[in-house]
């Protein structure tokens, strides 16, 4: 398949793995930010192609994982209201709230629908004017422009039975929070290519300079990720803390100006709580005053912080890159995708789910 | 249109030959008799049905395979088939996987009040065509109607009887270390075709369901004397579920080779976009066969003579490793674990 196979060429992968091995002179710990990258690393066994001295730890970039439990609770509460059609990306449906997930709300009679785009939710609202349509707007900077577009069009087309439950988050503040943590061992980052397609990478330059960490904007295919690792290690080995762009076929330094403009019109930066990580200042987006009437929290009441979940789940440590899934005593035993204790086991982009899915066979070997 | 119909608008009472299913069609009276006599019986036109008795009386020599399956699919009509083709081929395939020549099917319809009669007619004709292609007879049936809102348009149950032709038992218990795993064709067409039709994804390429009868290639293997140890058609849950179920039941390990698994480009692209694993996507015209390693080459050659198995290939082998373990060696030589799907397949966010 074009635009895929050329980034999965076994010979090119083998050669790049060799170049990395030749470049490394001491141990390095890198974090890949995005859950999509984690998924590819674990699926293809890319970490096993690297020298033992290079450790990849998995970052917080799974939008499903970091959505706070109180938003899931609010989503379930709204979905169960009479007359409501609750629209969500498929991934969010299995995320456990305090009293069940959206799928269980659906089985109790809620009209919960999977959409592939927020504009599909808007089309449902237009088609069913007697119903109240609520869209669960979650995700990083990647989903923000399309979600902003839904709000923008709802306003322009005068669709009044549409609102959004917004829990958008931003990557750079989370990277700062991870680096500020005293336990942090991250020496370099593979930044999320699709987030940077929207936002560019200028905003990462101060992070690289302040914390003295190289950051490489990286794609999602095996060769992208290995090249990202190579560039990051080359920067580390030469003591150079700057931002490089591996994913240049998609990312420009300034990003997508049109998308950013739309985001600025519809959303404003706000404080957000991240599931498993906690409150981070200026780490999320909420609707601006001009679009506040589309805010589901205004229509159905504010989301109430229900506090951190107790229990044996260590998803917070996983999301901060401080532990790997197999280090959790519950992994694969009391915590499985059927009976998840935490959200990193639920989402297809969650690190625990990726390990559970791809890594339970012992004795896996490399090239 | 007849002259009478042209003036139908003057009559406040709907014509008795309604264009949608009504509750009376399941009431056991005239309307039901008319529905069966005008749509179902003529389409299936079998001597057993014409006897108009409570059941079919059949004579079969030797051991039989007997199976049943219920079919619920939305939408009822999808690219490459409909619920009727699915209901006939699905049960034929279950019989074939037992090493049986499919012979007879029963059909149970549960119709929802309001279902378009034209749609029912289409489904019945599809069933007739699928049965004719596979050489099976539809010999007995049942029709019920449920209130509007109490069904999803149309549910179909089929049960089937086949005559065992395999010389030795076929099933997971017969797997042997070293057995070759053969896949009959590319993965995921049915699941993606239905998902695209259901969700209105609007992909530019139209992927059609692979729904097809598999008895012919299976019987060809048996007739050629290939030592077939186990067969499994890949339906919901895809290749992953079938392989894991068999590895668990047989108490063995199955190792697959990703580069050997045939995939069509459209399905690969759709899976990439939606974040789905093609190993988990449903099929309706594919199976895996476990055969003695020394016969694998000849088995593939025989399968490839059948259009439905033209892309057949050896995709892995059985070993005496840990029970229930399935792994797949990826393009870079690293093996990953293969597991059954957890819950429903849900497309990812981004």
XYZ file of C-alpha atoms in Angstrom:
717
model
C 0.000 0.000 0.000
C 1.424 3.358 -1.056
C 2.409 5.812 1.717
C 2.670 2.872 4.104
C 4.825 0.103 2.722
C 7.776 2.392 2.021
C 7.842 3.218 5.755
C 7.753 -0.455 6.730
C 10.525 -1.754 4.512
C 12.301 -4.511 6.510
C 15.722 -3.865 4.944
C 15.548 -0.120 5.640
C 14.427 -0.853 9.214
C 17.327 -3.243 9.713
C 19.848 -0.728 8.395
C 18.472 2.084 10.549
C 18.557 -0.149 13.645
C 22.234 -0.809 12.888
C 22.974 2.902 12.504
C 21.320 3.562 15.869
C 23.380 0.804 17.496
C 26.568 2.334 16.080
C 25.603 5.827 17.269
C 24.824 4.967 20.888
C 27.728 5.169 23.318
C 25.846 5.237 26.661
C 22.354 4.635 28.076
C 19.548 6.947 27.023
C 15.882 7.136 28.028
C 13.452 8.605 25.536
C 9.726 9.154 25.811
C 7.407 8.837 22.845
C 4.573 11.219 23.594
C 1.750 9.804 21.509
C -0.246 6.649 22.178
C -0.259 5.924 18.451
C 3.534 5.742 18.535
C 3.436 3.485 21.605
C 1.055 1.214 19.758
C 3.349 0.977 16.709
C 6.449 0.398 18.875
C 4.837 -2.472 20.739
C 3.042 -3.948 17.714
C 6.155 -4.066 15.533
C 8.554 -4.756 18.392
C 10.639 -1.683 17.497
C 12.032 -1.392 21.022
C 13.473 -4.891 20.602
C 15.412 -3.740 17.562
C 17.214 -1.100 19.659
C 20.358 -1.602 21.769
C 19.605 -2.537 25.400
C 21.000 0.823 26.445
C 18.181 2.715 24.719
C 14.952 2.716 26.733
C 11.679 3.924 25.289
C 9.114 4.973 27.874
C 5.541 5.626 26.969
C 4.009 9.044 27.346
C 0.632 10.523 28.210
C -0.557 10.987 24.616
C -3.626 8.797 24.765
C -6.633 11.125 24.690
C -8.953 8.501 26.100
C -6.603 7.712 28.976
C -6.216 11.249 30.253
C -9.876 12.313 30.117
C -10.812 12.773 33.788
C -13.297 10.356 35.305
C -15.709 13.177 36.216
C -16.130 13.949 32.502
C -16.960 10.306 31.819
C -19.460 10.456 34.706
C -20.991 13.620 33.260
C -21.152 12.026 29.809
C -23.012 9.012 31.243
C -25.346 11.318 33.197
C -26.188 13.393 30.104
C -26.536 10.313 27.875
C -29.163 8.856 30.216
C -31.340 11.994 30.072
C -34.545 11.617 28.067
C -34.427 13.075 24.567
C -30.620 13.166 24.411
C -28.541 11.653 21.623
C -24.999 11.362 22.981
C -22.327 11.211 20.271
C -18.763 10.120 20.892
C -15.689 8.735 19.211
C -15.757 4.945 19.581
C -12.721 4.796 21.851
C -14.471 6.641 24.683
C -17.355 4.203 25.023
C -15.569 1.651 27.152
C -13.827 4.089 29.487
C -15.043 3.322 33.007
C -16.659 6.084 35.029
C -17.640 5.875 38.685
C -20.871 4.113 37.771
C -20.139 2.381 34.488
C -19.188 3.474 30.989
C -21.095 4.836 28.005
C -21.635 1.339 26.614
C -23.384 0.300 29.809
C -25.470 3.506 29.629
C -26.428 2.440 26.105
C -27.539 -0.970 27.341
C -29.636 0.822 29.990
C -31.487 2.682 27.229
C -29.338 5.735 26.490
C -29.107 6.725 22.823
C -25.300 6.653 22.467
C -23.918 6.862 18.957
C -20.396 6.389 17.628
C -19.355 9.111 15.218
C -16.207 9.381 13.137
C -16.227 13.151 13.031
C -17.865 15.863 15.165
C -19.506 17.062 11.945
C -21.429 13.756 11.876
C -22.843 14.665 15.299
C -23.828 18.053 13.926
C -25.575 16.358 10.994
C -27.525 14.192 13.455
C -28.615 17.356 15.306
C -29.732 18.941 12.050
C -31.650 15.811 11.071
C -33.367 15.372 14.436
C -34.332 18.859 15.605
C -36.646 17.541 18.322
C -33.768 15.752 20.066
C -30.850 17.180 22.017
C -27.496 16.170 20.577
C -24.374 16.309 22.744
C -20.907 15.592 21.367
C -18.061 14.456 23.631
C -15.201 16.697 22.467
C -12.054 15.042 23.782
C -8.528 14.721 22.484
C -5.334 16.646 21.960
C -4.561 19.369 19.436
C -5.263 16.794 16.702
C -9.012 16.666 17.337
C -9.361 20.305 18.393
C -9.651 21.874 14.899
C -12.433 19.517 13.752
C -14.227 19.956 17.070
C -13.853 23.718 16.726
C -15.272 23.453 13.217
C -18.352 21.676 14.578
C -18.961 24.518 17.047
C -18.327 27.099 14.352
C -20.792 25.513 11.937
C -23.408 24.922 14.636
C -23.295 28.656 15.310
C -23.335 29.660 11.643
C -26.154 27.273 10.748
C -28.157 28.214 13.836
C -28.360 24.632 15.128
C -29.616 25.077 18.662
C -30.059 21.450 19.721
C -26.299 20.789 19.581
C -23.783 21.161 22.370
C -20.344 19.824 23.283
C -18.947 18.345 26.485
C -15.390 19.617 26.147
C -12.324 17.996 27.673
C -9.598 19.005 25.223
C -5.976 18.810 26.341
C -2.649 20.196 25.135
C 0.664 18.374 24.822
C 3.385 20.937 25.762
C 2.108 21.616 29.325
C 2.016 17.846 29.968
C 5.631 17.526 28.767
C 6.631 20.305 31.170
C 4.763 18.593 34.019
C 6.571 15.326 33.297
C 9.956 17.047 33.190
C 9.185 18.997 36.395
C 8.467 15.787 38.310
C 11.484 14.935 40.509
C 11.262 11.257 39.499
C 11.531 12.090 35.809
C 14.257 10.255 33.946
C 13.334 11.432 30.445
C 16.338 12.645 28.459
C 14.673 13.206 25.095
C 11.243 13.252 23.487
C 9.688 11.937 20.316
C 6.958 14.558 19.911
C 3.595 13.596 18.412
C 3.669 14.135 14.651
C -0.032 14.741 14.192
C -0.279 17.214 17.039
C 2.593 19.110 15.434
C 0.923 18.938 12.025
C -1.699 21.220 13.545
C 0.400 23.256 15.967
C 3.863 23.240 14.396
C 6.858 22.922 16.702
C 7.822 26.461 17.659
C 6.226 25.996 21.051
C 8.554 23.059 21.764
C 11.693 25.118 21.273
C 11.490 26.858 24.684
C 10.929 23.454 26.346
C 14.011 21.990 24.679
C 16.074 25.015 25.703
C 14.759 25.319 29.271
C 14.995 21.653 30.240
C 17.994 20.873 28.042
C 16.185 18.009 26.297
C 16.194 17.278 22.567
C 12.743 16.943 21.033
C 12.208 15.249 17.681
C 8.849 15.654 15.948
C 8.164 12.079 14.866
C 5.692 10.199 12.678
C 3.945 6.916 13.332
C 5.290 4.334 10.931
C 8.158 2.028 11.962
C 10.772 3.878 9.904
C 9.492 7.231 11.193
C 9.847 6.112 14.793
C 13.302 4.600 14.324
C 14.465 7.713 12.492
C 13.023 9.815 15.334
C 14.978 7.699 17.830
C 18.121 8.054 15.724
C 17.833 11.848 15.451
C 17.112 12.163 19.166
C 20.096 9.988 20.119
C 22.341 11.891 17.749
C 21.318 15.122 19.496
C 21.864 13.537 22.924
C 25.245 12.129 21.989
C 26.372 15.547 20.771
C 24.875 17.350 23.767
C 22.544 19.377 21.618
C 19.146 20.237 23.134
C 17.035 21.445 20.263
C 13.962 20.561 18.221
C 14.269 18.585 15.000
C 11.542 17.566 12.601
C 11.584 13.954 11.426
C 7.971 14.113 10.157
C 8.643 16.784 7.575
C 6.259 15.247 5.037
C 3.437 16.431 7.294
C 4.779 19.022 9.744
C 5.870 22.633 9.179
C 7.490 24.734 11.910
C 4.486 27.043 12.138
C 1.903 24.269 11.731
C -1.482 24.713 10.106
C -2.381 28.381 10.480
C -5.999 27.997 9.370
C -6.632 25.262 11.931
C -4.960 27.275 14.688
C -7.016 30.354 13.856
C -10.237 28.384 14.089
C -9.121 26.847 17.390
C -8.351 30.312 18.789
C -11.765 31.593 17.760
C -13.683 28.738 19.393
C -11.459 27.628 22.275
C -9.497 29.289 25.056
C -6.665 27.851 27.103
C -7.712 26.694 30.542
C -6.583 24.664 33.541
C -7.354 20.935 33.124
C -7.204 17.870 35.265
C -5.568 14.871 33.600
C -6.630 11.429 34.649
C -3.759 9.777 36.490
C -1.613 12.929 36.411
C -3.628 15.633 38.152
C -4.204 19.343 37.602
C -1.975 21.084 35.070
C -2.204 24.835 34.564
C -3.061 26.038 31.068
C -3.114 22.469 29.784
C -6.517 22.303 28.172
C -9.097 24.052 26.058
C -12.612 25.198 26.839
C -15.136 27.078 24.711
C -14.650 30.842 24.547
C -17.368 33.135 25.865
C -18.598 33.677 22.301
C -19.343 29.947 21.982
C -20.283 29.325 25.604
C -23.931 28.625 24.761
C -22.711 25.443 23.017
C -21.112 24.253 26.247
C -22.901 21.148 27.527
C -21.786 22.072 31.045
C -23.871 25.251 30.806
C -26.909 23.320 29.611
C -26.655 20.250 31.846
C -24.726 21.552 34.852
C -21.002 21.712 35.552
C -18.729 18.715 35.808
C -17.894 18.055 39.458
C -14.460 16.891 40.441
C -14.959 13.518 42.068
C -11.338 13.221 43.144
C -8.721 10.678 42.251
C -9.587 7.044 41.956
C -8.255 4.831 44.649
C -7.092 1.279 44.116
C -4.186 -0.725 42.871
C -4.110 0.764 39.355
C -0.831 2.551 38.565
C -2.035 4.209 35.349
C -0.761 7.578 36.606
C 2.782 6.215 36.813
C 2.323 4.619 33.387
C 1.093 7.885 31.832
C 4.023 9.790 33.335
C 6.435 7.202 31.982
C 7.621 6.210 35.457
C 6.558 2.577 35.126
C 5.974 0.144 32.277
C 2.812 -1.971 32.187
C 4.443 -5.327 33.059
C 5.786 -3.726 36.259
C 2.218 -3.456 37.570
C 1.304 -6.353 39.868
C -2.240 -6.343 38.491
C -1.192 -6.442 34.811
C -2.777 -9.362 32.990
C -4.040 -10.821 36.268
C -6.715 -8.741 37.994
C -6.473 -6.134 35.183
C -7.320 -7.202 31.612
C -9.120 -5.479 28.727
C -12.325 -7.311 29.743
C -12.038 -6.217 33.370
C -9.826 -3.126 33.303
C -8.799 -1.528 36.593
C -7.652 1.600 34.817
C -8.044 3.465 31.633
C -4.636 2.653 30.135
C -5.931 -0.916 29.795
C -9.112 0.251 28.025
C -8.105 2.459 25.162
C -6.575 0.964 22.052
C -3.883 3.640 22.410
C -3.263 2.929 26.090
C 0.150 1.475 26.932
C -1.267 -1.330 29.109
C -3.684 -2.387 26.374
C -0.855 -2.393 23.803
C 1.343 -4.579 26.037
C -1.533 -6.865 26.888
C -2.443 -7.264 23.268
C 0.972 -7.747 21.729
C 3.391 -8.783 24.448
C 2.081 -11.758 26.302
C 3.864 -14.331 24.183
C 7.216 -15.085 25.811
C 10.479 -15.430 23.927
C 10.006 -12.920 21.177
C 13.071 -12.419 19.052
C 14.429 -9.667 16.841
C 15.948 -9.458 13.375
C -49.818 -1.277 -12.389
C -53.351 -2.553 -12.900
C -56.369 -0.358 -13.522
C -57.713 -1.125 -10.067
C -54.529 0.083 -8.372
C -54.744 3.415 -10.120
C -57.903 4.177 -8.193
C -56.708 2.796 -4.914
C -56.402 6.295 -3.456
C -60.184 6.572 -3.320
C -60.362 3.697 -0.873
C -59.514 4.467 2.787
C -58.720 0.821 3.541
C -55.216 -0.295 2.538
C -55.017 -2.995 -0.079
C -54.735 -6.459 1.450
C -51.571 -7.186 -0.533
C -49.639 -4.676 1.525
C -46.175 -3.563 0.498
C -44.972 -3.953 4.072
C -45.152 -6.817 6.534
C -48.121 -6.579 8.884
C -48.792 -8.435 12.114
C -51.439 -10.483 10.304
C -48.650 -11.996 8.195
C -47.578 -13.939 11.267
C -51.048 -14.641 12.597
C -51.468 -18.099 11.143
C -54.397 -17.040 8.965
C -54.981 -16.133 5.336
C -52.464 -13.293 5.210
C -49.711 -15.563 6.453
C -50.659 -18.325 4.046
C -50.583 -15.784 1.211
C -47.169 -14.449 2.226
C -45.727 -17.953 2.314
C -47.518 -19.077 -0.862
C -46.630 -16.016 -2.919
C -43.127 -15.206 -1.749
C -41.388 -17.903 0.212
C -42.555 -21.285 -1.128
C -42.290 -20.392 -4.850
C -38.784 -19.029 -4.367
C -37.532 -22.094 -2.562
C -39.662 -24.487 -4.703
C -38.687 -27.769 -3.116
C -40.680 -31.008 -3.202
C -40.480 -31.239 0.598
C -42.011 -27.773 0.974
C -44.706 -28.589 -1.571
C -45.908 -31.441 0.637
C -47.085 -28.724 3.068
C -46.447 -30.857 6.074
C -45.182 -29.954 9.561
C -41.644 -31.005 8.779
C -39.379 -32.474 6.150
C -38.833 -36.220 5.959
C -35.339 -36.973 4.735
C -33.192 -40.036 4.207
C -29.445 -39.799 4.793
C -26.909 -42.608 4.942
C -24.117 -42.625 7.490
C -22.929 -40.016 9.974
C -24.352 -36.528 9.727
C -23.270 -33.060 10.824
C -26.026 -30.849 12.217
C -25.642 -27.128 12.962
C -27.675 -23.974 13.484
C -26.980 -20.261 13.402
C -29.011 -17.080 13.716
C -28.276 -14.076 11.551
C -28.681 -10.469 12.617
C -26.981 -7.873 10.474
C -27.449 -4.179 9.917
C -27.869 -3.094 7.161
C -29.863 -6.056 5.834
C -28.404 -5.448 2.378
C -24.697 -4.652 2.053
C -22.177 -4.588 -0.795
C -21.652 -8.187 -1.894
C -24.726 -9.728 -0.285
C -27.588 -9.524 2.152
C -28.839 -11.310 5.248
C -30.156 -14.099 3.016
C -26.810 -14.950 1.399
C -25.237 -14.747 4.827
C -27.792 -17.112 6.396
C -27.408 -19.770 3.721
C -23.644 -19.586 3.255
C -22.952 -19.298 6.974
C -24.668 -22.560 7.803
C -23.262 -24.299 4.716
C -19.805 -23.251 5.887
C -20.337 -24.535 9.414
C -21.260 -27.928 7.933
C -18.278 -27.875 5.586
C -15.951 -27.182 8.547
C -17.175 -30.455 10.073
C -15.991 -32.268 6.938
C -19.561 -32.692 5.707
C -21.258 -32.320 2.357
C -24.094 -29.827 3.098
C -27.467 -31.232 2.031
C -30.480 -29.664 3.718
C -31.307 -26.375 5.397
C -34.228 -25.144 7.466
C -35.089 -21.444 7.494
C -36.763 -19.471 10.271
C -37.769 -15.879 9.547
C -38.588 -13.369 12.267
C -40.066 -10.380 10.461
C -40.623 -7.000 12.043
C -43.943 -5.381 11.306
C -43.293 -2.725 8.660
C -40.534 -4.588 6.804
C -40.787 -3.887 3.069
C -42.152 -6.926 1.253
C -39.787 -6.135 -1.622
C -36.855 -6.484 0.730
C -38.157 -9.814 2.001
C -38.556 -10.933 -1.609
C -34.975 -9.945 -2.360
C -33.656 -11.836 0.657
C -35.642 -14.952 -0.222
C -34.320 -14.876 -3.788
C -30.773 -14.439 -2.478
C -31.266 -17.495 -0.295
C -32.565 -19.517 -3.206
C -29.604 -18.471 -5.359
C -27.041 -19.192 -2.635
C -28.600 -22.609 -1.950
C -28.614 -23.456 -5.658
C -24.963 -22.447 -6.050
C -23.976 -24.724 -3.178
C -26.334 -27.534 -4.181
C -28.281 -27.598 -0.908
C -32.060 -27.828 -0.484
C -34.197 -25.561 1.697
C -36.674 -28.132 2.967
C -38.541 -26.678 5.922
C -39.158 -23.311 7.481
C -41.080 -21.028 9.776
C -42.226 -17.421 9.722
C -43.095 -15.183 12.669
C -43.924 -11.489 12.807
C -43.072 -9.264 15.787
C -44.442 -5.786 16.598
C -42.796 -2.787 15.051
C -39.833 -1.787 17.203
C -39.393 -5.301 18.589
C -37.054 -6.538 15.866
C -34.410 -5.098 13.582
C -36.340 -5.556 10.336
C -35.521 -9.178 9.762
C -33.802 -11.938 11.670
C -33.061 -15.233 9.982
C -32.184 -18.576 11.529
C -30.952 -21.466 9.469
C -30.144 -24.981 10.587
C -28.383 -27.440 8.343
C -27.703 -31.113 7.931
C -24.767 -32.529 6.019
C -23.356 -35.957 5.334
C -19.900 -36.550 6.803
C -17.439 -37.316 3.997
C -14.167 -36.840 5.873
C -12.549 -40.245 6.491
C -11.280 -39.250 9.954
C -12.580 -36.802 12.581
C -11.946 -33.108 11.998
C -11.477 -30.818 14.974
C -8.969 -29.142 17.329
C -8.258 -32.434 19.130
C -6.562 -33.718 15.967
C -3.956 -30.961 15.668
C -0.352 -32.204 15.607
C 2.859 -30.238 16.191
C 4.226 -29.335 12.789
C 0.796 -29.071 11.113
C 0.639 -26.309 8.522
C -1.959 -23.543 8.892
C -3.535 -22.654 5.541
C -5.686 -19.551 5.052
C -8.072 -19.679 2.096
C -7.902 -16.021 1.046
C -7.484 -12.375 2.041
C -8.912 -11.021 5.297
C -11.541 -8.558 6.404
C -13.726 -7.864 3.371
C -17.049 -8.668 5.034
C -16.433 -6.698 8.220
C -15.251 -3.603 6.389
C -18.027 -3.791 3.745
C -20.702 -3.923 6.459
C -19.046 -1.236 8.570
C -18.757 1.115 5.599
C -22.405 0.480 4.637
C -23.647 0.844 8.215
C -21.707 3.900 9.254
C -21.907 5.739 5.935
C -18.143 6.244 5.893
C -18.187 7.189 2.241
C -14.924 5.575 1.209
C -14.225 5.978 -2.456
C -13.615 2.295 -3.110
C -16.498 -0.111 -2.672
C -15.272 -3.134 -0.741
C -17.625 -6.084 -1.167
C -18.308 -8.768 1.405
C -16.472 -12.042 0.801
C -19.657 -13.975 1.710
C -19.420 -17.307 -0.151
C -19.992 -21.040 0.270
C -16.832 -22.911 1.241
C -17.985 -26.504 0.849
C -16.485 -27.006 -2.615
C -12.842 -26.248 -1.731
C -13.112 -28.143 1.562
C -14.605 -31.217 -0.105
C -11.912 -31.037 -2.775
C -9.236 -31.324 -0.070
C -10.984 -34.320 1.447
C -11.548 -36.016 -1.901
C -7.873 -35.568 -2.767
C -6.960 -37.461 0.399
C -5.297 -34.501 2.139
C -4.982 -35.305 5.877
C -7.167 -32.426 7.109
C -6.864 -32.239 10.910
C -8.991 -29.197 11.658
C -11.051 -26.603 9.802
C -12.570 -23.328 10.995
C -14.402 -20.647 9.063
C -13.437 -17.121 10.026
C -16.513 -15.159 11.000
C -16.937 -12.557 13.737
C -13.721 -12.141 15.667
C -11.729 -12.853 12.510
C -8.561 -14.883 12.140
C -7.409 -13.988 15.668
C -10.421 -15.470 17.443
C -10.434 -18.612 15.301
C -6.728 -19.258 15.876
C -6.899 -18.593 19.633
C -10.009 -20.776 20.065
C -8.326 -23.656 18.271
C -5.001 -23.232 20.101
C -6.875 -23.252 23.422
C -9.049 -26.240 22.531
C -6.100 -28.205 21.155
C -3.711 -27.229 23.949
C -1.014 -26.135 21.524
C 0.772 -23.062 20.164
C 0.145 -21.548 16.740
C 2.801 -19.347 15.129
C 1.711 -17.180 12.193
C 3.834 -15.278 9.663
C 2.400 -11.832 8.916
C 4.041 -11.454 5.506
C 2.325 -14.657 4.309
C -1.196 -13.484 5.171
C -3.017 -12.214 2.092
C -4.645 -8.779 2.422
C -6.319 -6.630 -0.202
C -5.245 -3.032 -0.392
C -8.713 -1.538 0.199
C -9.203 -3.454 3.436
C -5.671 -2.633 4.588
C -6.324 1.053 3.942
C -9.694 1.028 5.715
C -8.188 -0.733 8.737
C -5.331 1.776 8.886
C -7.759 4.693 8.775
C -10.120 3.312 11.376
C -7.475 1.859 13.666
C -8.768 -1.703 13.303
C -6.667 -4.849 13.329
C -7.495 -6.874 10.186
C -6.921 -10.039 12.241
C -10.057 -9.114 14.217
C -12.269 -8.052 11.323
C -15.124 -10.386 10.303
C -15.094 -12.603 7.211
C -17.887 -14.708 5.706
C -16.073 -16.611 2.978
C -12.702 -17.564 4.453
C -11.439 -20.500 6.465
C -8.268 -21.879 7.970
C -7.269 -25.494 7.469
C -4.751 -27.395 9.569
C -3.140 -30.128 7.495
C -0.122 -32.391 7.856
C 2.950 -30.361 6.847
C 3.970 -32.713 4.037
C 0.575 -32.182 2.342
C 0.505 -28.383 2.703
C 1.837 -27.597 -0.770
C -0.620 -29.900 -2.500
C -3.502 -28.588 -0.346
C -2.747 -24.999 -1.345
C -2.578 -26.053 -4.996
C -6.005 -27.753 -4.757
C -7.579 -24.802 -2.948
C -6.292 -22.310 -5.506
C -8.296 -24.056 -8.230
C -11.445 -22.695 -6.555
C -12.162 -19.018 -7.170
C -13.231 -18.537 -3.534
C -9.829 -19.813 -2.363
C -7.662 -18.529 -5.213
C -5.358 -16.667 -2.797
C -4.901 -19.601 -0.401
C -1.529 -19.687 1.336
C 0.344 -21.368 4.180
C 0.400 -18.760 6.944
C 1.883 -20.574 9.913
C 2.405 -23.760 11.842
C 1.384 -25.606 14.979
C 3.897 -26.350 17.713
C 3.768 -28.003 21.122
C 4.464 -24.739 22.977
C 2.243 -23.303 25.719
C -1.461 -24.138 25.322
C -3.623 -21.472 23.756
C -0.789 -19.239 22.634
C -0.942 -17.629 19.199
C 1.831 -15.387 17.938
C 2.546 -13.631 14.687
C 6.001 -12.792 13.379
C 5.928 -9.278 11.980
C 7.827 -7.764 9.052
C 10.919 -7.064 11.182
C 11.156 -10.542 12.637
C 9.678 -9.674 16.021
C 6.753 -11.826 17.139
C 3.681 -10.325 18.748
C 0.955 -12.059 20.691
C -2.406 -12.517 18.983
C -5.464 -12.393 21.182
C -9.201 -12.484 20.756
C -10.982 -9.187 20.408
C -12.039 -7.672 23.739
C -15.590 -6.400 23.476
C -16.754 -4.684 20.325
C -14.438 -3.259 17.669
C -14.359 0.467 18.242
C -12.684 2.935 15.894
C -10.021 5.081 17.546
C -10.082 8.831 18.057
C -7.152 10.002 15.966
